[in-house]
Coordinates of C-alpha atoms in Angstrom, one line a residue:
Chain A
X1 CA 51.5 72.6 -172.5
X2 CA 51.8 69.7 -175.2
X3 CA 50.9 66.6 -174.4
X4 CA 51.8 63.4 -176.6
X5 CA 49.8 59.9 -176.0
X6 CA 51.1 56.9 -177.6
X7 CA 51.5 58.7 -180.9
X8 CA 52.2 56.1 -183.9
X9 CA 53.1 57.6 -187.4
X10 CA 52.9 55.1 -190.7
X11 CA 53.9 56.7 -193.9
X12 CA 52.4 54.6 -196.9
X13 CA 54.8 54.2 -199.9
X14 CA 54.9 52.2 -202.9
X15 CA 57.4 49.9 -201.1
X16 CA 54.7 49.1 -198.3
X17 CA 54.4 51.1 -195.0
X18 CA 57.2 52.5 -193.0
X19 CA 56.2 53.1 -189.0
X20 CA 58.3 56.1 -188.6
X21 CA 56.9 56.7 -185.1
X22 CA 56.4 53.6 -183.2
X23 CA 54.5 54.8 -180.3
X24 CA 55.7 57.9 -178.3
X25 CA 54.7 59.3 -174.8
X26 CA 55.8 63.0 -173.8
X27 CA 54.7 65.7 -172.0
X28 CA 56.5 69.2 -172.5
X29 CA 55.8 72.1 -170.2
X30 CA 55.0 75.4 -170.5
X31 CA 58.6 77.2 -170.5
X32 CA 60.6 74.0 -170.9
X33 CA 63.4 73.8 -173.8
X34 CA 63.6 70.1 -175.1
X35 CA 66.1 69.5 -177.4
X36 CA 65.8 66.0 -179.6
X37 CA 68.8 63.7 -181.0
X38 CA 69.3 61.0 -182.6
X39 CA 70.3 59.8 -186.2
X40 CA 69.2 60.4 -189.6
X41 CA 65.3 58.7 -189.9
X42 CA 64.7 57.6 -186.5
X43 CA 61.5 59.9 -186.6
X44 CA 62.4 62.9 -184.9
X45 CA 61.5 65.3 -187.8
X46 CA 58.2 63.3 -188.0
X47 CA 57.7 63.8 -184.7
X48 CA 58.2 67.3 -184.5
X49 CA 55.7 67.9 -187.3
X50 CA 53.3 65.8 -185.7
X51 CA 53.0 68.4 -182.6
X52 CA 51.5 71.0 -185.2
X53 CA 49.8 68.6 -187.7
X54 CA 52.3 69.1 -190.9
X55 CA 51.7 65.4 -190.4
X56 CA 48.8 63.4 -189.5
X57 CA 49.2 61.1 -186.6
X58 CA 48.0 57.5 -187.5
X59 CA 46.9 57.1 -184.1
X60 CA 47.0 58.5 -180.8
X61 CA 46.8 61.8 -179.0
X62 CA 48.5 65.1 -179.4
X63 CA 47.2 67.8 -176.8
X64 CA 47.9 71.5 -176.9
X65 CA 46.7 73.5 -174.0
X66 CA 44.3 71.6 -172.6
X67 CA 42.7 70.9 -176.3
X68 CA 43.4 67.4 -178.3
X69 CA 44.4 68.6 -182.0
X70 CA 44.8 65.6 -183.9
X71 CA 40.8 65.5 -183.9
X72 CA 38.4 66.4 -187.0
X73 CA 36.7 69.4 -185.0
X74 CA 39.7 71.0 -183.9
X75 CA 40.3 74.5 -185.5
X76 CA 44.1 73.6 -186.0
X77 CA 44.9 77.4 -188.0
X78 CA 43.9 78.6 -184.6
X79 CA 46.3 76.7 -182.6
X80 CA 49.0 76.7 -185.2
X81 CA 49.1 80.9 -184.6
X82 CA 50.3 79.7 -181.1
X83 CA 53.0 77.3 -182.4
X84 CA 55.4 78.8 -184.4
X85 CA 57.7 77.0 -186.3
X86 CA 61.3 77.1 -187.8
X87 CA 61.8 74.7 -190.9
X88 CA 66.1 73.6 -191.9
X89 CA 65.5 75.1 -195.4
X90 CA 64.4 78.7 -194.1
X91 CA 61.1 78.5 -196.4
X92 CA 60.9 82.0 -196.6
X93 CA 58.5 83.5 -199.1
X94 CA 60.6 84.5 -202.2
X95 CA 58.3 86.5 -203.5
X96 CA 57.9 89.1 -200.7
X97 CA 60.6 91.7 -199.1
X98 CA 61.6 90.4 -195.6
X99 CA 59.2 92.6 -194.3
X100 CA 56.4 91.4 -196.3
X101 CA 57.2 88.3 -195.2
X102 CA 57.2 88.8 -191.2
X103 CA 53.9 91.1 -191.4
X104 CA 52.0 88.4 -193.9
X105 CA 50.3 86.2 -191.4
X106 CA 49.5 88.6 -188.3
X107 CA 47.9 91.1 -191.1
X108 CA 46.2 88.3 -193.1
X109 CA 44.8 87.0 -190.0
X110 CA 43.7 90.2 -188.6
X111 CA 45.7 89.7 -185.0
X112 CA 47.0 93.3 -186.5
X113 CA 46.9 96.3 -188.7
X114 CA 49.7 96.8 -190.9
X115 CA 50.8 99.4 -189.4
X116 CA 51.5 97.8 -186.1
X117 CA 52.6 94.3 -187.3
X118 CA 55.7 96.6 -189.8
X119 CA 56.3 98.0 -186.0
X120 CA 56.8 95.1 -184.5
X121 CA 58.6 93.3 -187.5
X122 CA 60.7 96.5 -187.2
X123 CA 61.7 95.7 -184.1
X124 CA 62.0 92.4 -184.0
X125 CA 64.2 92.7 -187.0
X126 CA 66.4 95.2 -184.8
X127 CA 66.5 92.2 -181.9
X128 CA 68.9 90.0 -184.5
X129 CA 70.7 92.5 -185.8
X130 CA 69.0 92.9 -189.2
X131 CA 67.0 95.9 -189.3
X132 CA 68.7 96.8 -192.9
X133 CA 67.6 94.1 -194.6
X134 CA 63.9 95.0 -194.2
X135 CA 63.3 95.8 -197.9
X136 CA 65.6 92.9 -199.0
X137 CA 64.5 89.9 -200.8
X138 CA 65.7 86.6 -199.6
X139 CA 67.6 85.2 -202.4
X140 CA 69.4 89.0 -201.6
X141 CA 70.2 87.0 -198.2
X142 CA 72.8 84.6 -196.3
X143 CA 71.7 81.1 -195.1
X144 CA 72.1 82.5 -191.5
X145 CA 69.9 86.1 -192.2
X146 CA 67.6 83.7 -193.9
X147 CA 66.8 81.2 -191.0
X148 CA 67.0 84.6 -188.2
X149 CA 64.2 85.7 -190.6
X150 CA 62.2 83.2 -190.2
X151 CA 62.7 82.9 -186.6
X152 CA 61.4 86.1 -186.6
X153 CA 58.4 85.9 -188.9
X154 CA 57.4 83.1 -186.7
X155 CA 58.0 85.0 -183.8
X156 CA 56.0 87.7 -185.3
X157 CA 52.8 85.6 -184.6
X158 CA 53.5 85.9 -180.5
X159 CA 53.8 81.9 -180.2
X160 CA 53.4 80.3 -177.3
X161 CA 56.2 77.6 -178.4
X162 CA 58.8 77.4 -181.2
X163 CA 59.1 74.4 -182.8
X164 CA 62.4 74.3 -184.8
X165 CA 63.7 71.1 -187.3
X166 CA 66.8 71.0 -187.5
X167 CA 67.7 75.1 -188.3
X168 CA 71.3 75.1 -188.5
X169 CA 71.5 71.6 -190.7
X170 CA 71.7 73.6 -193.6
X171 CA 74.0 76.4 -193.1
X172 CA 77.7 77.1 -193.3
X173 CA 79.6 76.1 -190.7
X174 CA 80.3 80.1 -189.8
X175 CA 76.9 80.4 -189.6
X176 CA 75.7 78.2 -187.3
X177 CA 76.4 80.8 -184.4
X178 CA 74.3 83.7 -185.4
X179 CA 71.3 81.3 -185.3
X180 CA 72.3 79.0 -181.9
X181 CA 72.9 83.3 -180.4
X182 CA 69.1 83.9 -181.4
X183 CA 67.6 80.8 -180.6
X184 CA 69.5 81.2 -176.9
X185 CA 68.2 84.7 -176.4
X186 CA 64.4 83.5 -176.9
X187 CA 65.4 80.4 -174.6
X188 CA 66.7 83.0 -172.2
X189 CA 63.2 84.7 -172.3
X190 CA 61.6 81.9 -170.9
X191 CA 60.0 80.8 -174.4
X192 CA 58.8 77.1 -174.6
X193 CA 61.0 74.8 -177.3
X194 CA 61.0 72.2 -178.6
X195 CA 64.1 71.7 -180.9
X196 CA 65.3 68.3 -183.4
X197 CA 69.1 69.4 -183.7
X198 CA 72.8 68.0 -184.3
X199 CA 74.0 70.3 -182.3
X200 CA 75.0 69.2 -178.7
X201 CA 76.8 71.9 -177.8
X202 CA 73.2 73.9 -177.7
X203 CA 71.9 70.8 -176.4
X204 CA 74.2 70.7 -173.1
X205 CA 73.6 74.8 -173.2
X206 CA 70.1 75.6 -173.4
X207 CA 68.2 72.3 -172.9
X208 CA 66.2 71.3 -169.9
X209 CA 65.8 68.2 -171.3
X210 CA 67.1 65.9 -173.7
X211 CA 65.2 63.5 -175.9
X212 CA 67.0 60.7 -177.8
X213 CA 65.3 58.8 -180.4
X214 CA 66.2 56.0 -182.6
X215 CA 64.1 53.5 -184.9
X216 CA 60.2 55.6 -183.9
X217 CA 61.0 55.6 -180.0
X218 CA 62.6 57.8 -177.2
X219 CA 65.0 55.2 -176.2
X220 CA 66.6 58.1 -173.4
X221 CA 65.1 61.4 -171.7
X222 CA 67.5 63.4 -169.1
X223 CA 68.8 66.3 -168.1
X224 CA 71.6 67.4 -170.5
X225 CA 74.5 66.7 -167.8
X226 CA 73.1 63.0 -167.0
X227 CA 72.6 62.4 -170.8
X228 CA 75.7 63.6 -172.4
X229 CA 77.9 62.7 -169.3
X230 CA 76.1 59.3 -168.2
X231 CA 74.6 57.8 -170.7
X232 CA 72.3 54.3 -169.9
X233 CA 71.2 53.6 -173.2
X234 CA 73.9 51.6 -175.4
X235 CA 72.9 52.8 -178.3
X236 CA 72.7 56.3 -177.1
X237 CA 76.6 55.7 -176.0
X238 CA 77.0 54.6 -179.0
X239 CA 75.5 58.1 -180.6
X240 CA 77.4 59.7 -178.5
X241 CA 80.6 58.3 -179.5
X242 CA 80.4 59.3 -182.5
X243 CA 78.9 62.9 -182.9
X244 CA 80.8 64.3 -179.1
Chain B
X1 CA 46.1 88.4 -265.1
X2 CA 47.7 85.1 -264.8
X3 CA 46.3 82.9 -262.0
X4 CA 48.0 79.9 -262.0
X5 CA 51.5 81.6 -261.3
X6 CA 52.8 80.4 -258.1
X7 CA 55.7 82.6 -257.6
X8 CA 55.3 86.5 -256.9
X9 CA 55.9 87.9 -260.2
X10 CA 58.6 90.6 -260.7
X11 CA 56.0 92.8 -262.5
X12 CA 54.0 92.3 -259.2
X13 CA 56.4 95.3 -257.9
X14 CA 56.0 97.8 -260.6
X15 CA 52.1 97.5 -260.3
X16 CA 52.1 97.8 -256.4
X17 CA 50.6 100.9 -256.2
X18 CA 47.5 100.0 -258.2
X19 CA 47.3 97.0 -256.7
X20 CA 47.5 97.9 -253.1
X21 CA 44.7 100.6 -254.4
X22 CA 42.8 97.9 -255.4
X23 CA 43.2 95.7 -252.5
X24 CA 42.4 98.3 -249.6
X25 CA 41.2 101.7 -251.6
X26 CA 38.6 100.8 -253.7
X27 CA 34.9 100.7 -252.8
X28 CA 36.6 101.1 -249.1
X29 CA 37.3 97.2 -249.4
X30 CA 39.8 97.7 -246.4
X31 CA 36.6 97.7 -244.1
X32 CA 37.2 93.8 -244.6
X33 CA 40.6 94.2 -243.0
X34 CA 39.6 96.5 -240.2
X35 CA 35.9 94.7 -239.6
X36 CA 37.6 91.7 -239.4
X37 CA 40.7 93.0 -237.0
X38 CA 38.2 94.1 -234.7
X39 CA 36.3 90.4 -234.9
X40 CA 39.8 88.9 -234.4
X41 CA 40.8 90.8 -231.7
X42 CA 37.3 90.5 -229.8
X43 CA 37.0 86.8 -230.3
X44 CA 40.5 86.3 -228.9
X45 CA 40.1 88.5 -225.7
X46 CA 37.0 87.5 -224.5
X47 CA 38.0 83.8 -225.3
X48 CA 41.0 84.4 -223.4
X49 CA 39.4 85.7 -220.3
X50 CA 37.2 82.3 -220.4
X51 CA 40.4 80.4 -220.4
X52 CA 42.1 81.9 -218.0
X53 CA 39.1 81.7 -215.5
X54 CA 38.2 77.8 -216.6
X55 CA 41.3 76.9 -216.7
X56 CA 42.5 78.2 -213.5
X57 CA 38.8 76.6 -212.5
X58 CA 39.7 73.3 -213.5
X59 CA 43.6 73.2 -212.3
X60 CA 42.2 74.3 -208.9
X61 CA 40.3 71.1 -209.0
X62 CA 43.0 68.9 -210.2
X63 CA 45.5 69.6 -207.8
X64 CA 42.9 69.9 -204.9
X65 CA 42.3 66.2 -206.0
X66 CA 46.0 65.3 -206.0
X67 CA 46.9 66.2 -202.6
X68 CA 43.9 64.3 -201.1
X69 CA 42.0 61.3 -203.4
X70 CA 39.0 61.4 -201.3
X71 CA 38.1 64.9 -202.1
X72 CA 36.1 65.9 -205.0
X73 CA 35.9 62.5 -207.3
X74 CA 32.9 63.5 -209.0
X75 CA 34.3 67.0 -210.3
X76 CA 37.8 65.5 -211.3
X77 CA 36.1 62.7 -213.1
X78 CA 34.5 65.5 -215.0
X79 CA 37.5 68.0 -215.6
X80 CA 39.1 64.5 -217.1
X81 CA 37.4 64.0 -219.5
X82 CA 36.9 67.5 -220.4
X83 CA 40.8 67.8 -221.0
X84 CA 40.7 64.4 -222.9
X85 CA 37.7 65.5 -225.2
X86 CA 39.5 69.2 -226.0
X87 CA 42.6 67.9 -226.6
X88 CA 41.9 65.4 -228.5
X89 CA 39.9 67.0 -231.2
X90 CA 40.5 69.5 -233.5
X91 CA 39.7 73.3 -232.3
X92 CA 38.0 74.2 -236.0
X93 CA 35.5 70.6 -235.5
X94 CA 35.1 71.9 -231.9
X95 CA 34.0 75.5 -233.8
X96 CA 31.8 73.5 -236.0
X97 CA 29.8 71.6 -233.1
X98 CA 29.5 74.9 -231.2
X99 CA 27.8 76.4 -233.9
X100 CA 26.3 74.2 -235.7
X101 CA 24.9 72.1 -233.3
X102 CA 24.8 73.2 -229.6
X103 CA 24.2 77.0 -230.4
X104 CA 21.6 76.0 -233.4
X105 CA 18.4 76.4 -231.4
X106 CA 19.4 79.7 -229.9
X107 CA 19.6 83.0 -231.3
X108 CA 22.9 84.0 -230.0
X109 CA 25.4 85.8 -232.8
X110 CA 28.1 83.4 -234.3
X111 CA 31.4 86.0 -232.3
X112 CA 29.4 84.1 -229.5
X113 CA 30.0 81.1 -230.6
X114 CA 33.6 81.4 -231.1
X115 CA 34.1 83.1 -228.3
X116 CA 32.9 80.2 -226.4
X117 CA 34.6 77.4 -228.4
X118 CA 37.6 78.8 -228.6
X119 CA 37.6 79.6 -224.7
X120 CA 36.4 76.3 -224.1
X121 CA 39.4 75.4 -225.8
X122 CA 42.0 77.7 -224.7
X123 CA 40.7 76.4 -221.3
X124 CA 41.8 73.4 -221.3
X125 CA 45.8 74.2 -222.4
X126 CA 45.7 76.7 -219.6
X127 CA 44.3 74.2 -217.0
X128 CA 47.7 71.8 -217.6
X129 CA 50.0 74.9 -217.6
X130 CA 48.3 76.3 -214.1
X131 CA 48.5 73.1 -212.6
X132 CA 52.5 72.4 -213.1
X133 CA 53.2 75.9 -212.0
X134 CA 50.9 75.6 -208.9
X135 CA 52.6 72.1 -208.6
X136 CA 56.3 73.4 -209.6
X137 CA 56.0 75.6 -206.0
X138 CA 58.1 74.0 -203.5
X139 CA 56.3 71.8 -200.6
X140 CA 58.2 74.2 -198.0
X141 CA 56.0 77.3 -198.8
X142 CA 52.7 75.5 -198.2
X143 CA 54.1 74.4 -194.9
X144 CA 55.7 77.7 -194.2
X145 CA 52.0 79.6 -194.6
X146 CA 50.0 76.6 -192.5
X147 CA 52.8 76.3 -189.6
X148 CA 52.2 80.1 -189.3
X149 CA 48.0 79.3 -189.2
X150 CA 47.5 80.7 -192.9
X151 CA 44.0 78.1 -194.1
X152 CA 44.7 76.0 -197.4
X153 CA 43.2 79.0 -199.0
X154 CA 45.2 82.4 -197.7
X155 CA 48.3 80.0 -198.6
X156 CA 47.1 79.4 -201.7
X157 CA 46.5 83.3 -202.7
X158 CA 49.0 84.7 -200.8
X159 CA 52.1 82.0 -201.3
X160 CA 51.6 80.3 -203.7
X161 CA 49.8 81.7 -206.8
X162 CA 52.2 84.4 -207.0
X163 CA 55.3 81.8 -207.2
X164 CA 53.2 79.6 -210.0
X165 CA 52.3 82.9 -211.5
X166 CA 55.9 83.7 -212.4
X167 CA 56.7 80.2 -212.7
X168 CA 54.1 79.6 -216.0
X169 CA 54.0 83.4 -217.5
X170 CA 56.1 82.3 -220.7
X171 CA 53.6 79.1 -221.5
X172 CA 50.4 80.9 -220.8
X173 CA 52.3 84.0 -222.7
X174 CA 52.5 81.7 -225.9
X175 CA 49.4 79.9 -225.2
X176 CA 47.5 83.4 -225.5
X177 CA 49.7 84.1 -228.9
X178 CA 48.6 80.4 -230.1
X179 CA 45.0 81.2 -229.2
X180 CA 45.0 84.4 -231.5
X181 CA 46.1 82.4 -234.2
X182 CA 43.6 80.1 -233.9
X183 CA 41.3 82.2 -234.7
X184 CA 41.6 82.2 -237.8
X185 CA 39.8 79.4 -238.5
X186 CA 36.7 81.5 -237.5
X187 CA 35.9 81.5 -241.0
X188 CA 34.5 78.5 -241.1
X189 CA 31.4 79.2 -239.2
X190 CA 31.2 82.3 -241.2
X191 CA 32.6 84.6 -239.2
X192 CA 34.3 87.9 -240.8
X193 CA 37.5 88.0 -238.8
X194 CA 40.9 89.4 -240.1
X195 CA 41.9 86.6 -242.4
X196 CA 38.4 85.7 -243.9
X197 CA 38.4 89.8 -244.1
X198 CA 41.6 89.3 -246.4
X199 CA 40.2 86.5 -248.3
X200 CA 37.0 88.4 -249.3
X201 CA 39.3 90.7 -251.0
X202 CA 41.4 88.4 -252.6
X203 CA 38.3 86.6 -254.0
X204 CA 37.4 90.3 -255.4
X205 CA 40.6 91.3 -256.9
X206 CA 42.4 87.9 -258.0
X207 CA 45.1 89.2 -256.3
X208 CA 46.2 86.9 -253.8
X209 CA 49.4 88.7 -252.7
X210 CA 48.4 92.1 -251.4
X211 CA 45.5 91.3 -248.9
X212 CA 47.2 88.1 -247.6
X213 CA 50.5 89.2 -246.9
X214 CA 48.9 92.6 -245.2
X215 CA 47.1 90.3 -242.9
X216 CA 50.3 88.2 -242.1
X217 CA 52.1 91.0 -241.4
X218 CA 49.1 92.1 -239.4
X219 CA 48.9 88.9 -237.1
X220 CA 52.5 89.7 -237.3
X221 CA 52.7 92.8 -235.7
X222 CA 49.8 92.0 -233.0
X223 CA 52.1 89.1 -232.1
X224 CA 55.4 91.4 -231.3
X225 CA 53.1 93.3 -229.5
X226 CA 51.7 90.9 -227.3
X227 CA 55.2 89.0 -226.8
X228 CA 57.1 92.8 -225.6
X229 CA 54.4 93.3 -223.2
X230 CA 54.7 89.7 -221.8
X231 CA 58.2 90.5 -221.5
X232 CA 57.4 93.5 -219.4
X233 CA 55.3 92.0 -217.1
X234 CA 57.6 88.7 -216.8
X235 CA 60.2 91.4 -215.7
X236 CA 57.8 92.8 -213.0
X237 CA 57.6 89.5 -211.6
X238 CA 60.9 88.5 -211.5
X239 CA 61.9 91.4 -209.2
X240 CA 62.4 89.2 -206.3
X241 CA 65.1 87.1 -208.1
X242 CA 67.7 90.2 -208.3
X243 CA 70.6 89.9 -206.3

């Protein structure tokens, strides 16, 4: 479903370049949960944003079903509709009710009427357990309604895969659970994702696969059982050590 | 009639009546209040309008530039040196040149003429103030419209001119109060508005006190009214921020 080809990121500063992403190869099937590790800056945000163009590869390939998107002729709004995406800091539209915020891009974009896409918010709203709140704003909201929100407004867009950076880094600790119980429902539903996380508990739980990156590369890829129990890669023990 | 007393005199009070019967009554002379309300008020809205939709215009450009060098040089260079030009001279010399010299070989009415100078002018204020608020809306919500396959112009509408919008009410709100103000130097290209209007009369009667202060109080009052409906509207905007 997405492909990766030797995909190399350079950010350019006023302190001289930075190669964030030092050349990664991956290929994520259609249905497949990979969750990705690792510490703070080794590039796993980067990459993430990479798979739906927030950032521009330097070089290299980024297929999504069957089409290459990091090209000039790709129509990436298109394929973005297909990839939804779930950011740590909710970015939720402060300006609009919850509602207004879920039926925004499916109306704007003419996939539906309103009528059908306040249906569907409806009940997708009633799915996490926040049917109420429909007429809310967000500052009116919790970290944890906020980021099931914006699950949902993504989800509102029928993606084919969730992309989701980091979504419980910037919650309360008490939380954390109401997202992880969302996030394990739409695994459970056979959705495609692709999740940058701290939190290895999900990781063991939901993933199929496990991605640990350090310094721009996937030093480790297994099965959550053969990567949190039987780790090769030093540093990866090392990770492990620490966070477990 | 003494005319070299500074100070309002105290017999000034007693003689009010007869003065202010002078000043506005007589030979209908408040026509040059009224006349020049209306010339005020027209100048100022219709110069307004132009600076809201150049400014907006030229902030558009600006920050279109910012996020990507490569794009629209040419236009940038040129909304530059606009912004340097305006701002850097006087708004009663820009007047001047308007009149005087671009408008010179036309036939166009001198209200045009201030209309466009002082939108020209307005324009370019409101062009900085867009910009910050278009630039003072978080990173997060232009992502958050692309990532759900929004284009760079459905974000723009629907995300994040409504946040600048709130964001910059209160400097465009004074900017639009400023602009008013400054047209009162509309006099100088001969124009009748609501100051010149109380200067004719105070060059009839030799009574500076009456006509003047009436059109202070005038500018005054158009002021409070402009500032309570601001106020209004800000509160509209701000619904979203209610717990």
């Amino acid at each position: 479903m997405i492909t990766v080809k030797n995909l190399h990121k350079t950010f350019n500063t006023i302190n001289g370049e930075i190669n964030v992403l030092k050349g990664i190869d991956q290929e994520i099937e259609k249905g497949e949960k990979v969750v990705i590790v690792g510490p703070s800056g080794s590039g796993k945000s980067t990459f993430l944003r990479c798979l739906n163009l927030l950032e521009q590869p330097t070089s290299g390939e980024v297929w999504f079903e069957g089409t290459q998107i990091n090209v000039p002729d790709c129509d990436i709004n298109k394929l973005r509709q297909k990839m939804g995406m779930v950011f740590q800091h909710f970015n939720l539209f402060p300006h609009l009710t919850v509602l207004q915020n879920i039926t925004l891009a499916p109306v704007m974009l003419k996939l539906k009427t309103q009528k059908e896409a306040e249906e569907q918010a409806v009940h997708l709203l009633e799915r996490v357990g926040l049917a109420d709140k429909a007429s809310a704003y967000p500052v009116q909201l919790s970290g944890g309604q906020k980021q099931r929100i914006a699950i949902v407004r993504a989800l509102a867009m029928n993606p084919d895969v969730m992309l989701f950076d980091e979504p419980t880094s910037a919650l309360d600790p008490e939380m954390v659970d109401e997202v992880l119980q969302v996030m394990k429902e739409l695994a459970n539903e056979g959705m495609t994702m692709v999740v940058v996380t701290h939190e290895m508990g999900f990781a063991r739980e939901v993933a199929n696969r496990v991605l640990f990156m350090d310094d721009g590369r996937v030093l480790e890829e297994a099965a959550p059982d053969d990567f949190f129990n039987n780790p090769q890669n030093p540093r990866l023990q090392d990770f492990l050590s620490k966070v477990l | 009639m003494n005319l070299s007393m500074g100070v309002l005199p105290l017999s000034y009070f007693s003689q009010l009546p007869q003065k202010f019967y002078d000043a506005f009554i007589e030979k209908d002379r408040y026509l040059n209040i009224t006349n020049g309300l209306g010339n005020t008020l027209l100048i100022t809205f219709f110069a307004v309008i132009i600076g809201i939709i150049l400014g907006t215009a030229i902030a558009l450009v600006k920050v279109y530039h910012s996020n990507n060098k490569k794009k629209l040089k040419i236009l940038n260079g040129i909304c530059s040196v606009y912004l340097t030009v305006i701002r850097g001279t006087p708004v009663v010399v820009q007047l001047m040149i308007m009149w005087y010299i671009i408008l010179q070989p036309t036939n166009l009415d001198r209200i045009v003429a201030a209309i466009l100078a002082f939108g020209i002018n307005s324009g370019a204020y409101v062009a900085e103030v867009i910009r910050s608020g278009i630039q003072s809306v978080d990173k997060g919500q232009i992502e958050a419209g692309r990532s759900l396959g929004l284009n760079q112009r459905d974000t723009m509408i629907k995300i994040v001119f409504p946040q600048a919008l709130k964001n910059v009410l209160p400097a465009i709100g004074n900017e639009f109060i400023a602009l008013l103000k400054e047209t009162s130097v509309a006099g100088y290209i001969a124009i009748q508005d609501l100051t010149k209007g109380g200067d004719i009369i105070r060059s009839i009667t030799y009574d500076p006190y009456t006509p003047l202060l009436i059109v202070a109080l005038t500018y005054l009052l158009i002021v409070l009214g402009l500032t309570s409906l601001l106020n209004k509207f800000e509160r509209r905007l701000s619904r979203s921020d209610y717990r």
